[in-house]
Short mmCIF file of the C-alpha atoms (twelve columns), coordinates in Angstrom:
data_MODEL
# 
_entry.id   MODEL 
# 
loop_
_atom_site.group_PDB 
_atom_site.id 
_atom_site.type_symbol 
_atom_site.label_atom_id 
_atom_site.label_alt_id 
_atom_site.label_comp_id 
_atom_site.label_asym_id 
_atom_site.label_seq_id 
_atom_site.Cartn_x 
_atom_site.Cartn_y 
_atom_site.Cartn_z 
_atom_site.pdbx_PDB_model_num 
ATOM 1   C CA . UNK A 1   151.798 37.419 74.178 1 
ATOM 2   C CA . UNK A 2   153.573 40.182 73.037 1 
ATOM 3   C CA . UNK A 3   154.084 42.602 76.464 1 
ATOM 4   C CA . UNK A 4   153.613 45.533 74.236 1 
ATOM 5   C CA . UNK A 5   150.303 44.719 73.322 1 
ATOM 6   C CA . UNK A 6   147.203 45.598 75.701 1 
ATOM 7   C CA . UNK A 7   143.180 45.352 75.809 1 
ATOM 8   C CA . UNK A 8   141.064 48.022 76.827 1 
ATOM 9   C CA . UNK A 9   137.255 48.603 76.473 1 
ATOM 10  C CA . UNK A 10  135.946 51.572 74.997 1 
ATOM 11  C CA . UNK A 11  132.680 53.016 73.547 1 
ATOM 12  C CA . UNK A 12  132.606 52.597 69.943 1 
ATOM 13  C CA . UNK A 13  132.146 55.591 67.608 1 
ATOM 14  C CA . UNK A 14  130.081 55.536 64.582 1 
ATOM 15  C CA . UNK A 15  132.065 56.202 61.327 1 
ATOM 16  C CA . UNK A 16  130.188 59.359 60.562 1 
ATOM 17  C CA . UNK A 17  131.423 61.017 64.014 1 
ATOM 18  C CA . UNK A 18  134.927 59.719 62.883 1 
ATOM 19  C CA . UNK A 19  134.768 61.443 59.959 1 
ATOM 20  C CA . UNK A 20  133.734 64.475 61.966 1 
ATOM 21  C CA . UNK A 21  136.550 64.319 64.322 1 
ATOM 22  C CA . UNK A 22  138.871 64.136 61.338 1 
ATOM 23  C CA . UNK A 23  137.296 66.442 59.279 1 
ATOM 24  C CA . UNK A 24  138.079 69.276 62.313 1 
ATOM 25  C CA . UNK A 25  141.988 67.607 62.345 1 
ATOM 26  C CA . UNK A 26  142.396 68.368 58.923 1 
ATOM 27  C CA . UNK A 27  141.435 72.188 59.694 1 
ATOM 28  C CA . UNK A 28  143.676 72.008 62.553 1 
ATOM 29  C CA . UNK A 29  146.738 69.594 61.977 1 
ATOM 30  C CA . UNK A 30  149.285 72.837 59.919 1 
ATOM 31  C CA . UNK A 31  149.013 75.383 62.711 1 
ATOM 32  C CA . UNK A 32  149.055 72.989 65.560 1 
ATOM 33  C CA . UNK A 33  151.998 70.525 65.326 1 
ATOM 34  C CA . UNK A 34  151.327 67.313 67.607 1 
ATOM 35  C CA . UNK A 35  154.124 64.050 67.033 1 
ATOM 36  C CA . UNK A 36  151.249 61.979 66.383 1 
ATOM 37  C CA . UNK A 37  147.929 62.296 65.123 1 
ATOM 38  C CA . UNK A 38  145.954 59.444 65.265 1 
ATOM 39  C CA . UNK A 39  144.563 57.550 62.400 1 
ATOM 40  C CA . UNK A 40  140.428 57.920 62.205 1 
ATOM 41  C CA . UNK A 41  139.563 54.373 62.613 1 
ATOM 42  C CA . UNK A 42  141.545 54.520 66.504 1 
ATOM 43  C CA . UNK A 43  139.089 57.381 67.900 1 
ATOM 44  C CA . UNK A 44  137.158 55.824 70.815 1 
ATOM 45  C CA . UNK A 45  136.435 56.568 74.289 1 
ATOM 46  C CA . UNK A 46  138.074 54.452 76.603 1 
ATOM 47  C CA . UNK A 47  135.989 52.707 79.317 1 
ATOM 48  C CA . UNK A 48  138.259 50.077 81.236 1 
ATOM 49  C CA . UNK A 49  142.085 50.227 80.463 1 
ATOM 50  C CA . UNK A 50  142.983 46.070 80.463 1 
ATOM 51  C CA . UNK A 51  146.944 46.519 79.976 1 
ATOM 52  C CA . UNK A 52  148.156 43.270 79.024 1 
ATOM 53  C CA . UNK A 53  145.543 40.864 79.437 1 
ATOM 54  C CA . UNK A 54  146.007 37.168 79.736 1 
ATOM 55  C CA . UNK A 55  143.349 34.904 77.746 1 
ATOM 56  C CA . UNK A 56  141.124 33.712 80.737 1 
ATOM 57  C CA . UNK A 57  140.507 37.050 82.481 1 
ATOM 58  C CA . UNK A 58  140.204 38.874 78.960 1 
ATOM 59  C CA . UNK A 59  137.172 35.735 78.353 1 
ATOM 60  C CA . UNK A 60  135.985 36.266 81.731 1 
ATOM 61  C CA . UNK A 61  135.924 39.918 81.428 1 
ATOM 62  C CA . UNK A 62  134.090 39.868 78.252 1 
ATOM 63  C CA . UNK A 63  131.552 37.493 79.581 1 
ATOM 64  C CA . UNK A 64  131.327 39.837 82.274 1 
ATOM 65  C CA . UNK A 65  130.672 43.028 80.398 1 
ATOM 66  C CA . UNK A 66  128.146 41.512 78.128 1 
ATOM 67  C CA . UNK A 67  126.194 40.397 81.327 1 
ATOM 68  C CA . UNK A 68  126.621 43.575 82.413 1 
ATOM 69  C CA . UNK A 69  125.364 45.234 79.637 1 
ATOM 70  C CA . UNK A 70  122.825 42.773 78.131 1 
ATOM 71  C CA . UNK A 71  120.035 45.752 79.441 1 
ATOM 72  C CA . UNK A 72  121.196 48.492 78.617 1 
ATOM 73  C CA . UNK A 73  119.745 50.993 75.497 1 
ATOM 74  C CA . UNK A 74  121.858 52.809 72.875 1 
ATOM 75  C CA . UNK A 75  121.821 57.028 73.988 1 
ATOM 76  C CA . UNK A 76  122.831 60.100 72.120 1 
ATOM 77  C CA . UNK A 77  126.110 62.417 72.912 1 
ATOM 78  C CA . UNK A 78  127.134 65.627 71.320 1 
ATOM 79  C CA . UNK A 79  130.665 66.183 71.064 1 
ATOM 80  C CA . UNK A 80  130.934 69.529 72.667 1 
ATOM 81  C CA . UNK A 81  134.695 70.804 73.093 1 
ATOM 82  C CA . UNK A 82  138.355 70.449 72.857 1 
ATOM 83  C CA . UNK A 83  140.779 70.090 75.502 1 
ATOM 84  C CA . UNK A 84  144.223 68.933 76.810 1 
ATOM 85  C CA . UNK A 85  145.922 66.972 79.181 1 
ATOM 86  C CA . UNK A 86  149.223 68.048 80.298 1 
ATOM 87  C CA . UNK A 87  151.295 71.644 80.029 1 
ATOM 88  C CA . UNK A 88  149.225 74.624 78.983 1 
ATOM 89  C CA . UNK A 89  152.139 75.703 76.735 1 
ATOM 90  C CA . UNK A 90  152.689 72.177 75.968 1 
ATOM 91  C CA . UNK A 91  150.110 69.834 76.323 1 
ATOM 92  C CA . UNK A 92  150.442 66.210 75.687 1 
ATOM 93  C CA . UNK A 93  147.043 65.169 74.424 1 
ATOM 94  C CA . UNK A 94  144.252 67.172 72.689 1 
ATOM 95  C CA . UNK A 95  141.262 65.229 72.724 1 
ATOM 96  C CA . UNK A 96  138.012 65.892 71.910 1 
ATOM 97  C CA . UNK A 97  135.287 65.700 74.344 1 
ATOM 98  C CA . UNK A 98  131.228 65.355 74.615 1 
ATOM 99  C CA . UNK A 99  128.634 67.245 76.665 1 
ATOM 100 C CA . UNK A 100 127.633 65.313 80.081 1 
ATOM 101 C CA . UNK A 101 125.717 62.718 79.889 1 
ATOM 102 C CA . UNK A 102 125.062 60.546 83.053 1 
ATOM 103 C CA . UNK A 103 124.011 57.272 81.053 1 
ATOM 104 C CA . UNK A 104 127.783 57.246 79.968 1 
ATOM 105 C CA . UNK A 105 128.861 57.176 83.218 1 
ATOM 106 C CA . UNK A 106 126.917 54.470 84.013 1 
ATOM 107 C CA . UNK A 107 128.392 52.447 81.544 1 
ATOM 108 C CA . UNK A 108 131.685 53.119 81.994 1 
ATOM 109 C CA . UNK A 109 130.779 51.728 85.811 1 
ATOM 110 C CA . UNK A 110 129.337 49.039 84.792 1 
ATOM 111 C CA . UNK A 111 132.312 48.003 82.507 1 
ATOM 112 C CA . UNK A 112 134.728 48.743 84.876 1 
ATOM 113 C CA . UNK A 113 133.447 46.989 88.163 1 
ATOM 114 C CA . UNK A 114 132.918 43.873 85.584 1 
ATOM 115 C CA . UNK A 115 136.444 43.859 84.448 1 
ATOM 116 C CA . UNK A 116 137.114 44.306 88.253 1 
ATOM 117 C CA . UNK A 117 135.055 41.352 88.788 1 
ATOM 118 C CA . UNK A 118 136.780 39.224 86.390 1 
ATOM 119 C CA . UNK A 119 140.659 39.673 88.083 1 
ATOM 120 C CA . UNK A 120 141.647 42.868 86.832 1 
ATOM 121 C CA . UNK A 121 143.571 45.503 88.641 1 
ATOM 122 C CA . UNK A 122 142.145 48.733 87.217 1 
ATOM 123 C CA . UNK A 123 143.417 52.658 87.236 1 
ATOM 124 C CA . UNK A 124 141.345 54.645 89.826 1 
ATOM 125 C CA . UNK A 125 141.266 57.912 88.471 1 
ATOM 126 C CA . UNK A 126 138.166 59.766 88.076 1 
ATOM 127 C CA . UNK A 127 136.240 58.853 84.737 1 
ATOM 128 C CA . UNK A 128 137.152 61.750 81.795 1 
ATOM 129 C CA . UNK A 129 135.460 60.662 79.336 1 
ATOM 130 C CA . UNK A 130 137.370 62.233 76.013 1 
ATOM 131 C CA . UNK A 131 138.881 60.636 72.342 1 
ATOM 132 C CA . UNK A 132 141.946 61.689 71.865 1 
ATOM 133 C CA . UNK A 133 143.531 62.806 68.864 1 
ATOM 134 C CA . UNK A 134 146.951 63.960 68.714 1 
ATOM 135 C CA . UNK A 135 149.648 63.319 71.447 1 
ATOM 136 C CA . UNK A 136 152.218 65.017 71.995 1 
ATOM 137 C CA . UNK A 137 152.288 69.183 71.010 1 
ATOM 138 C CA . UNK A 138 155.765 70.148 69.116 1 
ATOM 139 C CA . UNK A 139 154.696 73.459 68.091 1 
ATOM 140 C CA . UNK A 140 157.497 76.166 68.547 1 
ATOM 141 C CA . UNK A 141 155.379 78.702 70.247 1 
ATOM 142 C CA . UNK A 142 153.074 77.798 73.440 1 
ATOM 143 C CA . UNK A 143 150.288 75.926 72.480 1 
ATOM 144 C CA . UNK A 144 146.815 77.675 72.523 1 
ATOM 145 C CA . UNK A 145 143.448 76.432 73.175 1 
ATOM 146 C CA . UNK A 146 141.663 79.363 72.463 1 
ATOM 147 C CA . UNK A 147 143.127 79.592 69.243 1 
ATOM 148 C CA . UNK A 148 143.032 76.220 67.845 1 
ATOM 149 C CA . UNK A 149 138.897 76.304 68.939 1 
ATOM 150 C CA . UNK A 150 138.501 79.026 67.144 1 
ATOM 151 C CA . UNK A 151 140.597 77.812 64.100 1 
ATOM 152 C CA . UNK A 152 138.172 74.629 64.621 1 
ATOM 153 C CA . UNK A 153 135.077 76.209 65.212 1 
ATOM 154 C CA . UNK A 154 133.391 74.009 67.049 1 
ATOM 155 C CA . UNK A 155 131.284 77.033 68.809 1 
ATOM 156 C CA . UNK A 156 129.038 77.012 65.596 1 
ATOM 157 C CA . UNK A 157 128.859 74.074 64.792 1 
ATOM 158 C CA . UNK A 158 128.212 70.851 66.548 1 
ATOM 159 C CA . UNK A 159 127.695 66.854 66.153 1 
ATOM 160 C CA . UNK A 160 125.401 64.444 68.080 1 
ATOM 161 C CA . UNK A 161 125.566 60.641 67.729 1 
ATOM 162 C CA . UNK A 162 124.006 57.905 69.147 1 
ATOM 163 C CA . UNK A 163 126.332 55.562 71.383 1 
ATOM 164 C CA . UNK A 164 125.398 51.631 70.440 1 
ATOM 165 C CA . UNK A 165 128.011 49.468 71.280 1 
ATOM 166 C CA . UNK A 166 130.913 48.899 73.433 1 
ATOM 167 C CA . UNK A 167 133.954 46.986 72.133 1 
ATOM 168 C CA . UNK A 168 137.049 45.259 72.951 1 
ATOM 169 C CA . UNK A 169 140.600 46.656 71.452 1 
ATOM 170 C CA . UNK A 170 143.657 45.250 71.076 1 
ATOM 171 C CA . UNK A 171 146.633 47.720 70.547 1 
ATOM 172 C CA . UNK A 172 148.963 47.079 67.769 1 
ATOM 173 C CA . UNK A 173 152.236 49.441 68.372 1 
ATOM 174 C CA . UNK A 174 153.491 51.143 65.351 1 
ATOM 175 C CA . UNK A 175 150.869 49.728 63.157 1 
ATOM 176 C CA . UNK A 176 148.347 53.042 61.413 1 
ATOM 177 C CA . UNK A 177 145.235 52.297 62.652 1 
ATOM 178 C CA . UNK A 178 146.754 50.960 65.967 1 
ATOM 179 C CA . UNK A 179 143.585 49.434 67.246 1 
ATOM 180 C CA . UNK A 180 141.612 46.323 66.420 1 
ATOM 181 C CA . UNK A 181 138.516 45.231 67.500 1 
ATOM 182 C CA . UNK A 182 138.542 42.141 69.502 1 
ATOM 183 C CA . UNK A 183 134.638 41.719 70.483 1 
ATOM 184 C CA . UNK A 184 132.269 44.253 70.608 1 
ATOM 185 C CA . UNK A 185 128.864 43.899 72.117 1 
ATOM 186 C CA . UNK A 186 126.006 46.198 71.230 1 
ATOM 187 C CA . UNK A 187 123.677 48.671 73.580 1 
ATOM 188 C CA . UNK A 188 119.776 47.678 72.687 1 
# 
């Protein structure tokens, strides 16, 4: 397997909110430069970062994460806000983010402590639940947020979904969308 290829889990987005997300991009993408913007089809909220995963823990782990999620009901989220990770000034991701919701949480435990069950040696940071969508700001003046929610005016306007299924990626480096689906298993 190729080492630059790794597995996560992440709650799948319907195409509609993708469309949403890039929709706001488009408004966005001229007056705030990022290196890469991602392509539509690779927005997602990561659950359980995998790395690279060899063939029986990535079985075991899906095994795992279907049990784990065999009971568990579709919800609604409402994309809220966007934010960044990194330098104020010059922030490496801007990501889009949705409005608390405990029931995600939940499932983002329940993925994690079953791909933690199955072998895998998982990142402890706290759960932040976003989708990014650019990486990497190479704007000549300092980046602002303020600005760039205006510019995207999410205040007045805003876009629920309902979450249904969780799915398996596999990255593919350099490839536009980077992301395939591997297995996805659906919330009742």
């Amino acid at each position: 397997m190729n080492s630059n290829t790794h597995f996560f889990f992440a709650l799948t987005l319907p195409d509609e909110t993708k469309e949403y997300i890039y929709e706001i991009t488009e408004q966005i993408r001229t007056e705030f430069p990022f290196k890469k913007w991602l392509h539509k089809e690779d927005y997602h909220i990561t659950l359980a970062f995998l790395g690279n995963a060899p063939d029986d823990l990535k079985k075991k782990s899906i095994q795992l994460v279907e049990e784990a999620l065999s009971e568990e009901g579709s919800f609604p989220l409402t994309l809220f806000q966007i934010g960044t990770f990194g330098s104020k000034d010059f922030p490496k991701i801007l990501w889009s983010g949705t409005a608390v919701q405990e029931r995600l949480f939940e499932i983002q435990r329940n993925v994690y402590n079953a791909c933690l069950e199955a072998g895998f040696s998982l990142d402890k940071k706290l759960f932040k639940p976003h989708i990014t969508i650019a990486r990497k700001y190479i704007g000549e003046r300092p980046f602002s947020i303020e600005e760039l929610q205006e510019k995207a005016g999410l205040a007045s306007r805003g876009h629920s979904f309902t979450a249904s299924a969780v799915t398996l990626y596999q990255t593919h480096i350099g490839s536009s969308p980077s992301y395939e689906a591997i297995f996805t298993t659906p919330l009742k």
